[in-house]
Coordinates of C-alpha atoms (C1' of nucleotides) in Angstrom, one line a residue:
Chain P
M1 CA 0.0 -12.0 27.9
E2 CA 2.7 -9.9 29.5
F3 CA 3.7 -6.4 28.6
K4 CA 6.7 -7.1 26.5
E5 CA 4.9 -9.6 24.4
A6 CA 1.9 -7.3 24.0
K7 CA 4.1 -4.4 23.0
N8 CA 5.9 -6.5 20.4
K9 CA 2.7 -7.9 19.0
F10 CA 1.3 -4.4 18.6
V11 CA 4.4 -3.1 16.9
Q12 CA 4.4 -6.1 14.5
T13 CA 0.7 -5.7 13.7
W14 CA 0.9 -2.0 13.1
G15 CA 3.9 -2.7 10.8
A16 CA 1.9 -5.3 8.8
L17 CA -1.1 -3.0 8.5
G18 CA 1.2 -0.3 7.3
S19 CA 2.6 -2.5 4.5
Q20 CA -0.9 -3.4 3.4
W21 CA -1.7 0.3 3.0
G22 CA 1.5 1.2 1.2
I23 CA 3.5 2.4 4.1
N24 CA 6.9 0.8 4.6
K25 CA 6.9 -1.7 7.5
T26 CA 9.7 -0.1 9.5
M27 CA 8.2 3.3 9.3
A28 CA 5.0 2.0 10.7
Q29 CA 6.8 0.0 13.4
I30 CA 8.8 3.0 14.5
H31 CA 5.6 5.0 14.7
A32 CA 3.9 2.2 16.7
L33 CA 6.8 2.0 19.1
L34 CA 6.7 5.8 19.7
M35 CA 2.9 5.9 20.1
V36 CA 2.9 3.5 23.0
S37 CA 6.0 4.9 24.7
N38 CA 5.2 7.2 27.5
E39 CA 8.5 9.1 27.0
A40 CA 10.6 10.2 24.1
V41 CA 12.9 7.5 22.7
S42 CA 16.4 7.8 21.4
M43 CA 17.5 6.6 18.0
E44 CA 19.8 4.1 19.7
D45 CA 16.8 2.6 21.6
I46 CA 14.7 2.4 18.5
M47 CA 17.5 0.6 16.6
D48 CA 17.8 -1.8 19.5
E49 CA 14.1 -2.5 20.0
L50 CA 13.4 -3.1 16.3
Q51 CA 16.7 -4.6 15.4
I52 CA 17.3 -2.2 12.6
S53 CA 20.3 -0.3 11.3
R54 CA 21.2 3.3 12.1
G55 CA 20.6 4.3 8.5
N56 CA 17.2 2.7 8.4
A57 CA 16.2 4.3 11.6
S58 CA 17.4 7.7 10.5
M59 CA 15.7 7.6 7.2
N60 CA 12.4 6.4 8.5
L61 CA 12.4 8.9 11.4
R62 CA 13.0 11.6 8.8
A63 CA 10.1 10.4 6.7
L64 CA 7.8 10.3 9.8
M65 CA 8.8 13.8 10.6
D66 CA 8.1 14.9 7.1
W67 CA 4.6 13.5 7.5
G68 CA 4.3 15.6 10.6
I69 CA 3.5 12.7 12.9
V70 CA 6.7 12.3 14.8
Y71 CA 8.6 15.1 16.5
K72 CA 12.2 15.6 17.7
E73 CA 12.7 16.4 21.3
Y74 CA 15.8 17.7 23.0
K75 CA 16.6 16.9 26.6
A76 CA 18.5 19.2 28.8
G77 CA 22.1 18.1 29.2
E78 CA 21.7 15.3 26.6
R79 CA 23.6 15.4 23.3
R80 CA 21.5 13.0 21.5
E81 CA 18.0 13.5 20.0
F82 CA 14.8 11.9 21.2
F83 CA 11.7 11.2 19.3
T84 CA 8.0 11.3 20.2
A85 CA 4.9 10.5 18.1
E86 CA 1.7 12.4 17.7
K87 CA -0.6 10.6 20.2
D88 CA -3.8 12.4 19.5
L89 CA -5.5 10.0 17.0
D90 CA -7.8 12.6 15.4
E91 CA -4.8 14.8 14.8
L92 CA -2.9 11.7 13.4
A93 CA -5.7 10.8 11.0
V94 CA -6.0 14.3 9.8
K95 CA -2.3 14.6 9.2
I96 CA -2.1 11.3 7.3
A97 CA -5.1 12.2 5.2
R98 CA -3.7 15.6 4.4
E99 CA -0.4 14.2 3.4
R100 CA -1.7 11.4 1.2
S101 CA -4.1 13.8 -0.4
K102 CA -1.2 16.1 -1.3
R103 CA 1.2 13.5 -2.4
E104 CA -1.1 11.0 -4.2
I105 CA -4.6 12.1 -4.7
K106 CA -4.1 15.7 -6.0
P107 CA -1.6 14.5 -8.7
A108 CA -3.9 11.7 -9.7
L109 CA -6.8 14.3 -10.0
K110 CA -4.7 16.4 -12.3
I111 CA -4.2 13.4 -14.7
L112 CA -7.8 12.5 -14.5
K113 CA -8.8 16.0 -15.5
E114 CA -6.4 15.8 -18.5
V115 CA -7.6 12.5 -19.8
S116 CA -11.3 13.2 -19.3
T117 CA -11.2 16.3 -21.4
I118 CA -9.9 14.9 -24.7
D119 CA -12.1 15.4 -27.7
A120 CA -14.2 12.3 -28.1
S121 CA -16.5 13.0 -30.9
N122 CA -15.5 9.9 -32.7
S123 CA -16.5 6.4 -31.5
A124 CA -18.8 5.1 -28.7
E125 CA -15.6 3.7 -27.2
E126 CA -14.2 7.2 -26.8
K127 CA -17.4 8.6 -25.5
H128 CA -17.5 6.0 -22.9
F129 CA -14.0 6.7 -21.9
V130 CA -14.6 10.4 -21.4
D131 CA -17.8 9.7 -19.6
Q132 CA -16.3 7.2 -17.2
T133 CA -13.1 9.2 -16.4
S134 CA -15.2 12.3 -15.9
K135 CA -17.3 10.5 -13.3
L136 CA -14.2 9.2 -11.7
Y137 CA -12.8 12.7 -11.5
D138 CA -15.9 14.0 -9.8
F139 CA -15.9 11.1 -7.4
V140 CA -12.3 11.4 -6.4
L141 CA -12.6 15.2 -6.1
K142 CA -15.6 14.8 -3.8
A143 CA -13.8 12.2 -1.7
D144 CA -10.7 14.4 -1.5
N145 CA -12.8 17.4 -0.4
M146 CA -14.3 15.3 2.3
L147 CA -10.8 14.7 3.6
D148 CA -10.2 18.4 3.6
K149 CA -13.3 18.9 5.6
M150 CA -12.1 16.6 8.3
T151 CA -9.3 19.0 8.8
E152 CA -11.7 21.9 9.5
F153 CA -13.5 20.0 12.2
N154 CA -11.5 21.0 15.2
E155 CA -12.0 18.1 17.6
N156 CA -13.2 14.6 17.5
W157 CA -14.5 14.9 14.0
L158 CA -14.7 11.1 13.7
G159 CA -17.1 10.7 16.6
R160 CA -19.2 13.6 15.3
L161 CA -19.2 12.3 11.8
V162 CA -20.4 8.9 13.0
L163 CA -23.2 10.6 14.8
K164 CA -24.2 12.5 11.7
I165 CA -24.2 9.4 9.5
M166 CA -26.4 7.6 12.0
K167 CA -28.8 10.6 11.4
Chain R
M1 CA -4.1 14.3 -26.5
E2 CA -5.6 11.6 -28.5
F3 CA -7.6 8.7 -27.3
K4 CA -5.0 5.9 -27.2
E5 CA -2.6 8.2 -25.3
A6 CA -5.2 9.2 -22.8
K7 CA -6.3 5.7 -22.2
N8 CA -2.8 4.6 -21.6
K9 CA -2.1 7.5 -19.3
F10 CA -5.2 6.7 -17.3
V11 CA -4.3 3.0 -17.0
Q12 CA -0.7 3.9 -15.8
T13 CA -1.9 6.4 -13.3
W14 CA -4.5 4.1 -11.8
G15 CA -1.8 1.4 -11.6
A16 CA 0.6 3.7 -9.8
L17 CA -2.2 4.9 -7.4
G18 CA -3.0 1.3 -6.6
S19 CA 0.6 0.5 -5.8
Q20 CA 0.8 3.4 -3.4
W21 CA -2.3 2.0 -1.6
G22 CA -1.1 -1.5 -1.3
I23 CA -2.8 -2.9 -4.4
N24 CA -0.7 -4.6 -6.9
K25 CA 0.0 -2.5 -10.0
T26 CA -1.2 -5.0 -12.6
M27 CA -4.4 -5.6 -10.7
A28 CA -5.2 -1.9 -10.6
Q29 CA -4.2 -1.6 -14.3
I30 CA -6.5 -4.4 -15.4
H31 CA -9.3 -2.8 -13.4
A32 CA -8.6 0.6 -15.0
L33 CA -8.7 -1.0 -18.4
L34 CA -12.0 -2.7 -17.8
M35 CA -13.6 0.4 -16.2
V36 CA -13.1 2.5 -19.3
S37 CA -14.0 -0.2 -21.8
N38 CA -17.5 0.0 -23.1
E39 CA -17.7 -3.7 -23.7
A40 CA -16.4 -6.8 -22.1
V41 CA -12.7 -7.6 -22.8
S42 CA -11.1 -11.0 -23.3
M43 CA -8.1 -12.2 -21.4
E44 CA -6.1 -12.2 -24.6
D45 CA -6.9 -8.6 -25.2
I46 CA -5.9 -7.7 -21.6
M47 CA -2.6 -9.5 -22.0
D48 CA -2.0 -7.7 -25.2
E49 CA -2.9 -4.2 -24.1
L50 CA -1.0 -4.4 -20.8
Q51 CA 1.8 -6.5 -22.2
I52 CA 1.6 -9.1 -19.4
S53 CA 1.7 -12.9 -19.3
R54 CA -1.3 -15.2 -19.3
G55 CA -0.6 -16.3 -15.7
N56 CA -0.4 -12.8 -14.4
A57 CA -3.6 -11.8 -16.2
S58 CA -5.4 -14.9 -14.9
M59 CA -4.3 -14.5 -11.3
N60 CA -5.1 -10.8 -11.1
L61 CA -8.5 -11.2 -12.8
R62 CA -9.3 -13.9 -10.2
A63 CA -8.2 -11.5 -7.4
L64 CA -10.4 -8.7 -8.9
M65 CA -13.4 -11.1 -9.0
D66 CA -12.7 -12.2 -5.4
W67 CA -13.0 -8.5 -4.5
G68 CA -16.3 -8.5 -6.3
I69 CA -15.4 -5.6 -8.6
V70 CA -14.9 -7.5 -11.9
Y71 CA -17.3 -10.0 -13.4
K72 CA -17.0 -12.8 -16.0
E73 CA -19.2 -12.6 -18.9
Y74 CA -20.0 -15.2 -21.5
K75 CA -20.8 -14.4 -25.1
A76 CA -23.1 -16.6 -27.1
G77 CA -21.2 -18.7 -29.5
E78 CA -17.8 -17.7 -28.0
R79 CA -15.7 -20.2 -26.2
R80 CA -13.6 -17.7 -24.3
E81 CA -14.5 -15.7 -21.3
F82 CA -14.9 -11.9 -21.2
F83 CA -14.5 -9.6 -18.3
T84 CA -16.2 -6.4 -17.2
A85 CA -15.6 -4.1 -14.2
E86 CA -18.1 -2.6 -11.8
K87 CA -18.6 0.8 -13.3
D88 CA -20.8 2.3 -10.6
L89 CA -18.3 4.2 -8.5
D90 CA -20.4 4.3 -5.3
E91 CA -20.7 0.5 -5.5
L92 CA -17.0 0.2 -6.3
A93 CA -16.0 2.2 -3.2
V94 CA -18.4 0.3 -1.0
K95 CA -17.0 -3.1 -2.2
I96 CA -13.4 -2.1 -1.7
A97 CA -14.1 -0.7 1.7
R98 CA -16.0 -3.8 2.7
E99 CA -13.2 -6.1 1.5
R100 CA -10.4 -4.2 3.1
S101 CA -12.3 -4.0 6.3
K102 CA -12.8 -7.8 6.3
R103 CA -9.3 -8.7 5.3
E104 CA -7.2 -6.1 7.1
I105 CA -9.0 -4.0 9.6
K106 CA -11.1 -6.6 11.4
P107 CA -8.0 -8.8 12.1
A108 CA -6.0 -5.8 13.3
L109 CA -8.9 -4.9 15.6
K110 CA -8.8 -8.4 17.1
I111 CA -5.1 -8.0 18.0
L112 CA -5.6 -4.4 19.3
K113 CA -8.3 -5.8 21.7
E114 CA -5.9 -8.5 22.9
V115 CA -3.0 -6.2 23.6
S116 CA -5.1 -3.5 25.1
T117 CA -6.5 -5.8 27.7
I118 CA -3.4 -7.0 29.4
D119 CA -3.0 -6.4 33.1
A120 CA -1.0 -3.2 33.5
S121 CA -1.1 -2.5 37.2
N122 CA 2.7 -2.2 37.3
S123 CA 4.5 0.7 35.8
A124 CA 3.5 4.0 34.3
E125 CA 4.9 2.7 31.0
E126 CA 2.5 -0.2 31.0
K127 CA -0.5 2.0 32.0
H128 CA 0.3 4.3 29.0
F129 CA 0.5 1.3 26.7
V130 CA -2.9 0.1 27.7
D131 CA -4.4 3.5 27.6
Q132 CA -3.0 4.3 24.1
T133 CA -3.9 0.9 22.6
S134 CA -7.4 1.2 24.0
K135 CA -7.9 4.5 22.4
L136 CA -6.6 3.2 19.2
Y137 CA -9.0 0.3 19.4
D138 CA -11.9 2.6 19.9
F139 CA -10.8 4.8 17.0
V140 CA -10.2 2.1 14.5
L141 CA -13.5 0.5 15.5
K142 CA -15.4 3.7 15.0
A143 CA -13.7 4.3 11.6
D144 CA -14.5 0.7 10.6
N145 CA -18.1 1.1 11.6
M146 CA -18.3 4.2 9.5
L147 CA -17.3 2.1 6.5
D148 CA -20.1 -0.3 7.3
K149 CA -22.5 2.5 7.4
M150 CA -21.6 3.5 3.9
T151 CA -22.9 0.2 2.8
E152 CA -26.3 0.9 4.3
F153 CA -26.7 4.2 2.4
N154 CA -28.3 3.0 -0.7
E155 CA -27.3 5.5 -3.4
N156 CA -24.8 8.2 -3.7
W157 CA -23.7 8.0 -0.1
L158 CA -20.6 10.1 -0.8
G159 CA -22.6 13.0 -2.1
R160 CA -24.9 12.9 0.8
L161 CA -22.1 12.5 3.2
V162 CA -20.4 15.6 1.9
L163 CA -23.6 17.6 2.3
K164 CA -23.9 16.4 5.9
I165 CA -20.3 17.3 6.7
M166 CA -20.9 20.8 5.2
K167 CA -23.7 21.1 7.8
Chain Z
dA1 C1' 40.6 24.8 16.4
dT2 C1' 39.9 20.2 17.7
dA3 C1' 37.8 16.1 18.8
dA4 C1' 34.2 13.5 20.6
dA5 C1' 29.4 12.4 20.1
dC6 C1' 26.2 12.2 17.4
dT7 C1' 23.2 12.1 12.6
dT8 C1' 22.7 11.7 7.6
dT9 C1' 23.5 10.0 3.1
dC10 C1' 23.8 6.8 -0.5
dA11 C1' 26.0 2.9 -3.2
dT12 C1' 25.6 -1.8 -2.4
dT13 C1' 23.3 -5.8 -0.5
dT14 C1' 19.3 -8.2 1.0
dA15 C1' 14.4 -9.2 1.3
dT16 C1' 10.0 -9.0 -0.6
dT17 C1' 6.8 -8.9 -4.1
dT18 C1' 5.4 -9.6 -8.6
dT19 C1' 5.7 -11.8 -13.1
dT20 C1' 6.6 -15.4 -16.1
dG21 C1' 5.7 -19.6 -18.7
dA22 C1' 5.2 -24.3 -19.2
dA23 C1' 2.6 -28.1 -17.3
dA24 C1' -1.7 -29.5 -15.5
dG25 C1' -6.5 -28.8 -15.5
dT26 C1' -11.1 -27.9 -17.6
dT27 C1' -14.7 -27.4 -20.9
dT28 C1' -17.0 -27.9 -25.2
dA29 C1' -18.0 -29.7 -29.7
dA30 C1' -18.0 -33.3 -32.8
Chain X
dT1 C1' -13.8 -40.2 -26.3
dT2 C1' -10.9 -37.3 -28.1
dA3 C1' -8.8 -33.2 -29.2
dA4 C1' -8.9 -28.4 -29.7
dA5 C1' -9.5 -24.2 -27.2
dC6 C1' -9.2 -22.3 -23.5
dT7 C1' -7.9 -21.3 -18.1
dT8 C1' -5.4 -22.1 -13.8
dT9 C1' -1.5 -23.2 -11.0
dC10 C1' 2.9 -22.6 -9.1
dA11 C1' 8.1 -23.1 -9.0
dA12 C1' 11.5 -20.3 -10.7
dA13 C1' 13.1 -15.8 -12.4
dA14 C1' 12.8 -10.9 -12.6
dA15 C1' 11.7 -6.6 -10.8
dT16 C1' 11.0 -3.7 -7.1
dA17 C1' 11.4 -2.0 -2.5
dA18 C1' 13.8 -1.7 1.8
dA19 C1' 17.9 -2.2 4.7
dT20 C1' 22.7 -2.0 5.6
dG21 C1' 26.9 0.2 7.1
dA22 C1' 30.7 2.9 6.3
dA23 C1' 32.0 7.4 5.0
dA24 C1' 30.7 12.1 5.2
dG25 C1' 28.5 15.6 7.6
dT26 C1' 27.1 18.2 11.8
dT27 C1' 27.1 20.0 16.3
dT28 C1' 28.8 20.9 20.8
dA29 C1' 32.1 21.3 24.6
dT30 C1' 36.5 22.5 25.7

DNA sequence: ATAAACTTTCATTTATTTTTGAAAGTTTAA
DNA sequence: TTAAACTTTCAAAAATAAATGAAAGTTTAT
């Protein structure tokens, strides 16, 4: 396999993986492209390589920057903007986890707390509902806290975690 | 908040959370419904509660059973089939992790290995590509192995893991 | 202040995913 | 074996999500 083919395959794969995890395909592809680029890439080049429109490129770059995993870069004497991706994978994972926690898990927890605290003195059905949603609340809270902990680990938390799990 | 309202809110929230993580909304809603039901539910009742068609209910129940998190149940003297969800959350998490690993992560790893082993003796650009995709391969492999390890932990792995992380 | 060079926005279009529902398939009881 | 009671399948329709592109906005150099 030659370089161009490999690069394309990687970008496509990363895009597909993104889709499966609820991240829009183009966003994941742009990120993939930037991760494997050894220098900052202009919007023009991104549009060209991925065959996407200016608007699409602009919006998804903005989204990636909002996630804190893509940065703008300015080059001396150049009018246009260039983009680079976070290349440290530990840092990348932490940022993604933090963002998904904030946007998706925390709001879900709030609802779980609400529904698990209704008065259920009536039927067995209601008791089971409160019991199960309470357990779910505890579980999700614990999992979410675990993500927070990752953040505190300064370097290579994944490697260390694997070691710990192994005992 | 009364029971019916709370139950509906929970089902909707779980459905929305599913969507955001690449799981189809109805599939997540059916799962939510079954998780908080203290007894097995018929397809008819699922269709009715979620206002979905027979085909939709059938296909998503099949998908949930393929994931191993919903079971069929037969009642004596009853022609129709009833469904229950896995209610043990540790077990649920392990099964979901195992399934996503098999379907999504393992295939992605295969591709990562392929593209990270091309000959890159030429440019700095190619060297960076190989370097970055290799790192990614290692990272994803490690994360995936961690999921496997969860499986080996027999009970309450999440609680124990949190303890370990806390040091 | 102007205009060139660039980026962002968002109403509309396009693509993708999900849902429907009717026909085909299956199982059970008599 | 037949027919009622139920489930599955899948082509077509509907709903949802993403992409386009032209107009509006911004920045910079002169």
